[in-house]
Structures are given as C-alpha cells and as structure tokens.
Amino acid sequence: MIYPDNFENKIKFDRIRQLLSRYCRGEMGRELVAGISMSVREEKIREWLEETAEFMRILQAEEFPGNSYADARPFLHRIRLEGLFLEIPELIALKSSLESLYAIIRFFNGKSERYPVLTGKAGNIRIFPYVLQRLDAILSKYGTIRDNASPELAEIRKQMQKKQAGISRRMQSLLQQAQAEGWAEKESAVSIRDGRMVIPVPSAYKRRINGIVHDESATGKTAYIEPAEIVETNNEIRELQLEEKREITRILRKFSDDIRPYIDDLIPGYDFLAYVDFIQAKAQFSQSINAIVPLFGSRPELLWFEARHPLLYLAFRGTEKQLVPLRIEINEEQRIIVISGPNAGGKSVCLQTAGLLQYMFQCGLPVPVGEASKFGIFTKILIDIGDEQSIENDLSTYSSHLINMKNFLRYGDRDSLILIDEFGTGTEPMLGGAIAEAILHRLNDLEAKGVITTHYTNLKHVASSTPGIENGAMLYDNHRMMPLFELQIGKPGSSFAFEIARKIGLPKDILDEAAGQIGEGHINYDKNLKDIARDKRYWEEKRKKIRENEKRLDEVVEKYSHELNEAARLRKEIIREAKAEAETMLAEANKTIENTIREIKEGQANKEKTRELRKQLEAEKERLLAGAEEEERIRHKMEKIRERESGKKERKSAPAGSVSNEKKTPEAPLAKGDYVKLPNEAIGEILEIKEKNAVIALGNIRTQVALEKLQRVSANQARKQAQAFRTNSAFREEVSRKRLTFKPDIDVRGMRGEEALQKVTDLIDEAVMLDVKQLRVLHGTGTGALRQMIRQYLGTNPIVGQYADEQLQLGGAGITVIRLDI
C-alpha cells in the first residue's frame, strides 16, 4: 500500500518512469514501464532484481542482439478473422520483430549458468522458422514485395518493365522533337502525372501536340500532355499496375491464411520481447545512476551507506556540484528518526531520498547506494510532504496535514514506513507542536518505522528521551554560513535562524529584540547544539588526519622492511652464485692444466706438440676470463654492501676520534696482462705500457689511460663482471619480451575469490617489473562481494597508490582502476 494517491509525484518517481521510458526501444516496453508497481513479496522482488542484474552484466561484457521491438500483437489479433490480411507495413514490422526475437533466443542458448533467470524465460518461448522463411520469400531487404513472390507477379512486372522501357524511349524522342520545334523548354524533362508519362509544354503551344492534357502548373503557364500515340500503351501499363496490385493482395491474403494457425503461439514471443525491452531499459538506467542490487531481507528495516538521490546524481553529473551521500539506519531499536537542522539544509531531500529509494527497491529497480547497504520490505509506505491545500475541497494547509496524520494513525503498524516533512507546521506553534508530539508518541507505540523532519524543539526533546526514537541533524558550517547537506544520527540539529538572518542582513536591533523575546534558555540551548556540532567536526577531522598519517607510516615501514629483506636475500644469492662460479672455474682450470702437463709428458717434450698444447691452454684461459666485466660489477656491488655493513659496525663499536694504525702492504707495479679498473668502473686488460700511460683492451675497444688512474683487480673479478653483463642482457631481453605481451587489464568475473586475488597479485607484480602505473580489473557488479574482496586486498598493498571506479561510460562500478605508486 502507498499513500496518498499522488505518492509517486511527491517522491518524484514519475520522473524515474520518464527516464526509464526513454531507454525503451518500443511501445511494448513503455507499456510495462507505465505498469511498474511496488511489491511486498520477497521472492518477486528478488526475481526482478536478479533479472536486471543479469542484464547489467550483459551490457558490460557482451553485444546484445535485437534492434526492432515493434508490437505485432494488434494486427495479429486482427487477422484472426477470415478474409482479413496483413498490409505491407505490418508485414515489415512482423519480419523485423521476429528476427530480433529469434536472435535474442539464440543469444541465451547455453548461457543458463551466467544468466539463469533470463535464460529460463527465453527457454519457454517457441519459435517457428517457417513463418520467417515465408516472410523472407515475400519481402525484400528494402521492404518491398519480391518479384518472385509468385510466378504471376514475376510475369506481370516483366511485361510492365518491357512496355515502360518502350514508352520511355518514345517519350524521349517526342520531347526532343518538341524542343526542336520550340514547343518545349530546352531544360524540360519527361514527368509523371497520375501515374502516366507526360511532356511539360508551355500553355501557348499545348495545341501543337496531339494528346491529352493531364495537369497544369500552379501558375497555369505549363501544361502536362500525354501524346496521343502512347495513350494506348499507357492504358496497358495502367491495367498491368492494377493487376499487380490484385496479385500482391492475393499473396498477402495467402500468407495471412498460412500464419493464422500460429497466432496463439506467436503472441507469447511478443510478450517476451516486451519483457526484454523493459529489462534492458531498467539495466541501462541503473548503470546511468551507478546503481547496484543491494543485500536485502524480509524484515522492515534498512541500513544504507552512501545513498544518493538518483535525480540529483544525474543533475550534478558533469558539473562542479558535489552530491553528499546519505547514511541512515532504521531498525527495531531505532524506529523513527527526527531530523532537524537549518532551512535549505537538505532535510526534505533526505526525506524524499528515503521514500524514493525504498520505493524503487520494492519496484525491482537497483538503487544507488554503497555495497554494504541492506534493504528491508515494508508493506505500507505513507508520506506527507508538500502542500495539499484545496479551495474546492475547503482544505487549508494544516487541515490537509491533519487528514494525513489521521490516516497514518489508522494504517500505521510495525511494517509501515512513514515519512513526514515539517512535522507540526501550518498552525500556531505551541498547539501544533503539542499535537505533533502526541502523534509522534502514538506512532512510536504502533512500532511504525519512519523519518520525520521538524524545527520544533519539543520534538527534539521527545526524540532524545524516548526509546525507539532518535534525533538526527543536518550539519551546517556556521563559520562559512553554508549547509553541509550531511545527515548525522544521534543528536538534534540547530535551525541557525539567527545566523541565517544575520547573513541575509536583517538589522541587528531586530535580532536583539527577537533574542530577548525568545528567552535566554532557548538561545543557550541552540548555542550549545552549535558548539557541540563544531567541536565534533573538529575532533573528527583530527581523528581522520591521525588515521591517514598512521596508514601512511605503516605503508612506509612495510615498504622499507620489504626492501631491506630483499637486499639481504639478494646479497646471499650473489655470494652463493659467486662461490659456485669460482669453484667451477677453478676446477676447470686445474683440469686443463693437468691434462696439458700429462700430454706434454706423454709426447716426450715434442716442441710442436708443446706449442700446440700451450695454444690450447691460452684459449682456455681466454674463455675463462671472458666474463670479466660482469664479475667485476658483482664484486663491486658486494664490496659496497660489505663496506656499508662494516661502516655501520665501525660507527657502533669504534670510539670517537680513533684512527686505524693498520699499514698497507706496498703493491707491485702494473704490468702487461694485468686486469685493471678504470675511473668509470669498467674493467679491462693491459696490452702495453708506454711510460706513464697504459693501453687497455675493453672487449673489442682499445683505449689509453694514465697509470695513476688505474686500480689493479683480480682475474676473478674481471670474469664476474663479464658474467653479470651477460646475465643483465638476458634479463633485459626477458623484460622486453614480457612488455610486448603484457596487458594492463584483466577479467576476473566468474572466478572464485582466491583465484581472482592471485590474478590481481600477478598483474601488479608484472606491472612493477615493466614500470606500468595504471591497471584495470573487470569484476562486474553483481552482489559486489568480489569487488569488495579485491579492494580490501588493494588497500593493504603498499605498492597501490589509489584505486577507484572506472568512468561511468567505460564500465563504472564494474571496473576498478588501479594506480601504482612506483
């Protein structure tokens, strides 16, 4: 039950109907939109919401077929009578709508797991390919009757074309002759009048041409003449046209007779087509307002987070205005909320939002709320908002309010949702406040649920002292003198009447006189409310900043802990690999030397044989030293790590001002074949020494460097640097290969929670490796559980800088956009 009769106009649901109708593609869908009504049955509401949620998933992920939703039911019912037949436009509408219907049914084949509700309804529809085949045989793709629709029609049109071609040639010849004689204009051409070919001739020459005048121009200066010699042929063509019309009528009558037995089976298909149009309109509208299918139960209660008025959401979209979401809770312990606050502070919008969203939900429409929100089901929704005064019915504003109150007390119960705006106004404040207080007590005794707005102080006192009734305040910034449009449950709000009057510019002496009349106690009560609101906002801001700082600190600590652990792991790995490489190289070198010595002994010091073995030994030496550059890089990195660690230990253990007395052992001078490090950290081999300079080989490059700038390194270090260079090259090649195949977006719909989280984790790891900073995760809307799980994980990942919904036109809440802090 809803009350009053114009309930939908009061909560602006009539505007919602209009928006839904715009998304419908045919009249059948608009008829269903006009028939939307509230349900109190949980299973019915669940079915409505599930089918809409399924279509929202279709719109996000797939291309839905079907462009024609023409209603063929009226003319199908008409041809039930023998002798009546379908006209050509009706035939076209029937063909296009049946094609859409069959395409939609094919779309749902085999998709019962993804779209169980819609697939179940589509499975009940019978299709008749014979009907569509007959239509294809009769109609062309241009919407005309085919020449081969019947052999008789083909013959008639063939004769017509033949005769028209002959007439066209003869008419062109006669026109040219008339132009040569000066009886017709040079620019004139053959025209058609009453279905017959004619020549336009100036009226002064119309008797020069033997024929029939069929028409004249508006000015009377031009006559349209059919030459006498082609009149007979035109008559024959006219007879063929009439014969063609009779044959087309016979074809249409025959087709209507053929499909008459199928009419009763075709009608349910059009009911389904209307249903699909209606559901897709609901889904598209829901996406436009960023709505979801919320959690709900049968109990008459509600818990809403981030609830938004859909019409305000659409009005503010694309503007600088911000829509402040609503948080409200109504249950058995907190049945009625009394909202107070300043004028134009959002009280009425809050009340209307509550009524509109609850009504939309019970009409089977997704609602624009946060994912954690929960809805209940009310058997009655009653509202008193606006002015219902009527001169004709002798109703004043207050009388209309009292009539509404009488009906609220009559119909109100624990399953009712009652919405009252400006409770008690319209009469003398003391008397109106007393009556309102008594009504409020009675509604509370009935255990009715509701939202009430008021400015009356006595109602605020009742709410603060009566179990089941709770105060609510629309917040106001008294520093900037502007409303915040934010509802806060648990305390009453101030009307800020004096502040608003002062802002508008009312004289100070008038405000002082008013303050004196109202009394010190009332002024202090209002002042205390403002102070409480100000202090609470201050401490909430402080608490919010502390939480943010703590979160950032935790992220930084976690990040540096991870980096330190990774550095320790890398150090151990480098040392382990270096030791293994050194042991391998040493074993190979020893083996080569032993083999060489044994072969020299076996060859009894043959010079040629010895020379050959020395060459082999030198080749093995060059192979072992080929990785010198990489070895040195790793050695340098290890030395830095050791220096850093030893520096830390020395700073902790060494006393201040202590100086090392350790003496360095003098080094031997550099010579040909030594490995040295250059100032740029590169490592090469000395080929030649020229006084104070040395010729250095760096791979295939030779360079000359001063001896004083060189530092001796071991052959092992040179090999390590070369090995590291090869390793880095392989790593760079692997990264380049991954970059070519990497995609910054994934689809996790249909996956289980753990599987989806693993996919997201792998995506972030690869993005960090490839330095990709923005990712997209397609999870769909559905119940919102998967989206919430993914976002909880993202909130704990220190690499994730921020995450949010995708733009509405690109997927909205069904896609999470991730920006990495790398």
XYZ file of N, CA, C and O in Angstrom, residues 596-614:
76
model
N 97.114 -30.795 -19.770
C 98.216 -30.271 -20.594
C 99.552 -30.879 -20.153
O 100.371 -31.312 -20.983
N 99.793 -30.907 -18.835
C 101.057 -31.477 -18.324
C 101.174 -32.950 -18.702
O 102.235 -33.442 -19.128
N 100.086 -33.688 -18.586
C 100.115 -35.123 -18.892
C 100.418 -35.347 -20.371
O 101.238 -36.202 -20.735
N 99.806 -34.526 -21.247
C 100.047 -34.713 -22.686
C 101.469 -34.342 -23.068
O 102.070 -34.948 -23.958
N 102.022 -33.288 -22.376
C 103.423 -32.917 -22.668
C 104.369 -34.063 -22.280
O 105.303 -34.425 -23.010
N 104.089 -34.657 -21.097
C 104.933 -35.770 -20.664
C 104.793 -36.956 -21.597
O 105.770 -37.609 -21.963
N 103.551 -37.241 -22.002
C 103.341 -38.387 -22.898
C 103.975 -38.137 -24.266
O 104.444 -39.059 -24.930
N 104.000 -36.864 -24.699
C 104.601 -36.534 -26.007
C 106.098 -36.382 -25.935
O 106.723 -36.038 -26.932
N 106.725 -36.574 -24.729
C 108.185 -36.526 -24.537
C 108.757 -35.200 -25.016
O 109.710 -35.132 -25.764
N 108.074 -34.116 -24.580
C 108.569 -32.747 -24.808
C 108.781 -32.424 -26.264
O 109.674 -31.682 -26.620
N 107.934 -32.976 -27.149
C 107.974 -32.600 -28.562
C 107.611 -31.124 -28.686
O 106.590 -30.670 -28.154
N 108.442 -30.334 -29.392
C 108.232 -28.881 -29.455
C 106.904 -28.522 -30.106
O 106.184 -27.642 -29.643
N 106.602 -29.188 -31.243
C 105.347 -28.865 -31.933
C 104.164 -29.191 -31.043
O 103.207 -28.423 -30.942
N 104.263 -30.347 -30.427
C 103.148 -30.764 -29.562
C 103.023 -29.817 -28.382
O 101.910 -29.418 -28.001
N 104.138 -29.408 -27.797
C 104.107 -28.482 -26.657
C 103.527 -27.142 -27.052
O 102.720 -26.538 -26.329
N 103.950 -26.633 -28.221
C 103.430 -25.351 -28.704
C 101.909 -25.421 -28.900
O 101.163 -24.505 -28.546
N 101.438 -26.538 -29.450
C 100.003 -26.695 -29.688
C 99.236 -26.737 -28.368
O 98.176 -26.124 -28.222
N 99.786 -27.437 -27.386
C 99.104 -27.516 -26.085
C 99.099 -26.169 -25.381
O 98.143 -25.823 -24.678
N 100.180 -25.388 -25.568
C 100.183 -24.048 -24.974
C 99.096 -23.161 -25.584
O 98.462 -22.365 -24.879
